[in-house]
């Protein structure tokens, strides 16, 4: 037996001894719990009349406890119950008081602070000893693992030499890469920016569904700029020992400062940066401390110190607003699911090193994988390669891809993402309807993007106008046009399909809300005049509105309001339908183009509109 083996044996022995020690302490070992005695036995004994008294001791927090039964012959049994409340009910049924059996139940035993801390203290001491042993082992030349870094930043550093990922490896995502281009340039030559007094963002948030290439993009930024890359995942911070997360953040930033210029990448930032004050117990939980430390660190380094913090999340809505403030993550880059063109490019990247047979058409695969993320596509090609290898072939054939498609597409989550052709067609017409109205009506739009790529939640697609300019006042004309645009989706469905879908519910809600606001809030209905009929919080309690509202307004007024709202919506409907009928050629062309490309930008949309209407 050599020296190292002996050493590690000793350390294991110490570890076991410690664990047993802790267990013995925690389990309050002095009582002898009888495992063979059960509630059943107890019930029998009660019926037999051998029981004198029962004493139940409840444990803290959890509903478990120990029951001490004293028999008439003064012998004692102690047994364990998993639910003291259940047990109490059981006892009530057994009519203990009638049988003159004394029943007593302790209040919940809360161990003193010291007692509660004891296992932790012992645990920490144990850990320290263990680590010391391991460090000793390393010193003695043994491979002891990297346990010595416990408590230090667990960030993985990738030096510039190891990171070979560049923007070329990130397919599609053209706009996203453009957005990050200036960050790369800054990291390459910070002085250029410093001299001009330019402020480069400290933090950039990459937002998008899982598997769309956020991590990849962050690595590529580091790779392009030839700077070190520190990654840490938000979930790594969530540690059991209070304060470890915060100290880890501190170490991470200190380490980064030593290596500036560099990139810190915080994956799954939502794990730490969830809205504060929602944690259980409300107080200073671990997550909160970690988040606070992160904010302190981000505020602490200078803008042009050469550290850029990238963070990824798929949920911006749950993030603490504090992290989105200027000087923190004030820049957002949305990373969306790829469109057909993007998917083809991603497929190209992931088939670069895979020999394909001639019957494989990447464009065709891209077309049939609507809703797939980059990671899904990578997985698809990987499965195809595995299938080919199983058959001892040297290249991938179409059949492999088809097999892989079934395998990859089988998961319930992805199944819902594979959209039947008919649904795509309906969505295409629906979105085209919105888009054409945006374009034709003069106070709304212009259309920036029309898309039928599912966004993940409920919307099947979206049509986005350019951000509005900050008009102080919204005109009656614009409000009416907004309503028409909202109705456009449903109208287009009606015009083309035999049936209508439920896909327009959000639109209808929006149109109704706008029409209602015109009547009750803006005094835009001649019949009701310039009177505010709003109930307390009209917008928020949209659903519950009618109840409170009718009571307050009286039958007559309420029904007039409803009639007016309906009149406005109906008039908008007629108008919108007329516009769409006049532009039906554009509607068809836009829908066709959407089916083919899934996403159309402003330029393409305007061109196709002119083409159709020429
Ligand atoms: P996220 O961080 O957004 O969840 P990742 O960056 O981890 O996604 O992507 C997982 C994998 O999917 C990547 O390693 C890569 O193989 C593939 N992938 C995703 N998006 C792309 C893309 N745009 N181009 C090439 N590969 C991609
Ligand atoms: Mg990721
Ligand atoms: Zn719609």
Coordinates of C-alpha atoms and ligand atoms in Angstrom, one line a residue, residues 169-171 173 209-216 346 349-350 374-375 378, ligand 1:
X169 CA -19.6 29.5 -35.8
X170 CA -22.7 31.4 -35.0
X171 CA -25.0 30.9 -37.9
X173 CA -28.4 35.9 -35.9
X209 CA -35.6 30.9 -25.6
X210 CA -33.3 28.0 -24.7
X211 CA -31.0 26.7 -27.3
X212 CA -31.0 29.7 -29.6
X213 CA -27.3 30.3 -29.2
X214 CA -26.9 32.8 -26.4
X215 CA -24.0 31.0 -24.8
X216 CA -22.5 30.5 -28.1
X346 CA -27.2 26.6 -38.8
X349 CA -22.5 24.9 -39.7
X350 CA -23.4 21.6 -38.1
X374 CA -30.2 26.0 -33.0
X375 CA -29.7 23.4 -30.3
X378 CA -27.6 20.5 -33.8
Ligands
LIG1 P1 -28.6 29.0 -25.2 O1 -27.4 29.4 -24.4 O2 -29.3 30.1 -25.9 O3 -29.5 28.1 -24.5 P2 -26.5 27.6 -26.6 O4 -25.7 28.7 -27.1 O5 -26.1 26.8 -25.4 O6 -28.0 28.1 -26.4 O7 -26.7 26.6 -27.8 C1 -26.7 25.3 -27.7 C2 -26.1 24.7 -29.0 O8 -26.9 24.8 -30.1 C3 -24.8 25.3 -29.4 O9 -23.7 24.8 -28.8 C4 -24.7 25.1 -30.9 O10 -24.2 23.8 -31.2 C5 -26.2 25.1 -31.3 N1 -26.6 26.4 -31.8 C6 -27.5 27.2 -31.2 N2 -27.7 28.3 -32.0 C7 -26.8 28.3 -33.0 C8 -26.5 29.1 -34.0 N3 -27.1 30.3 -34.2 N4 -25.5 28.7 -34.9 C9 -24.9 27.5 -34.7 N5 -25.1 26.7 -33.7 C10 -26.1 27.0 -32.8

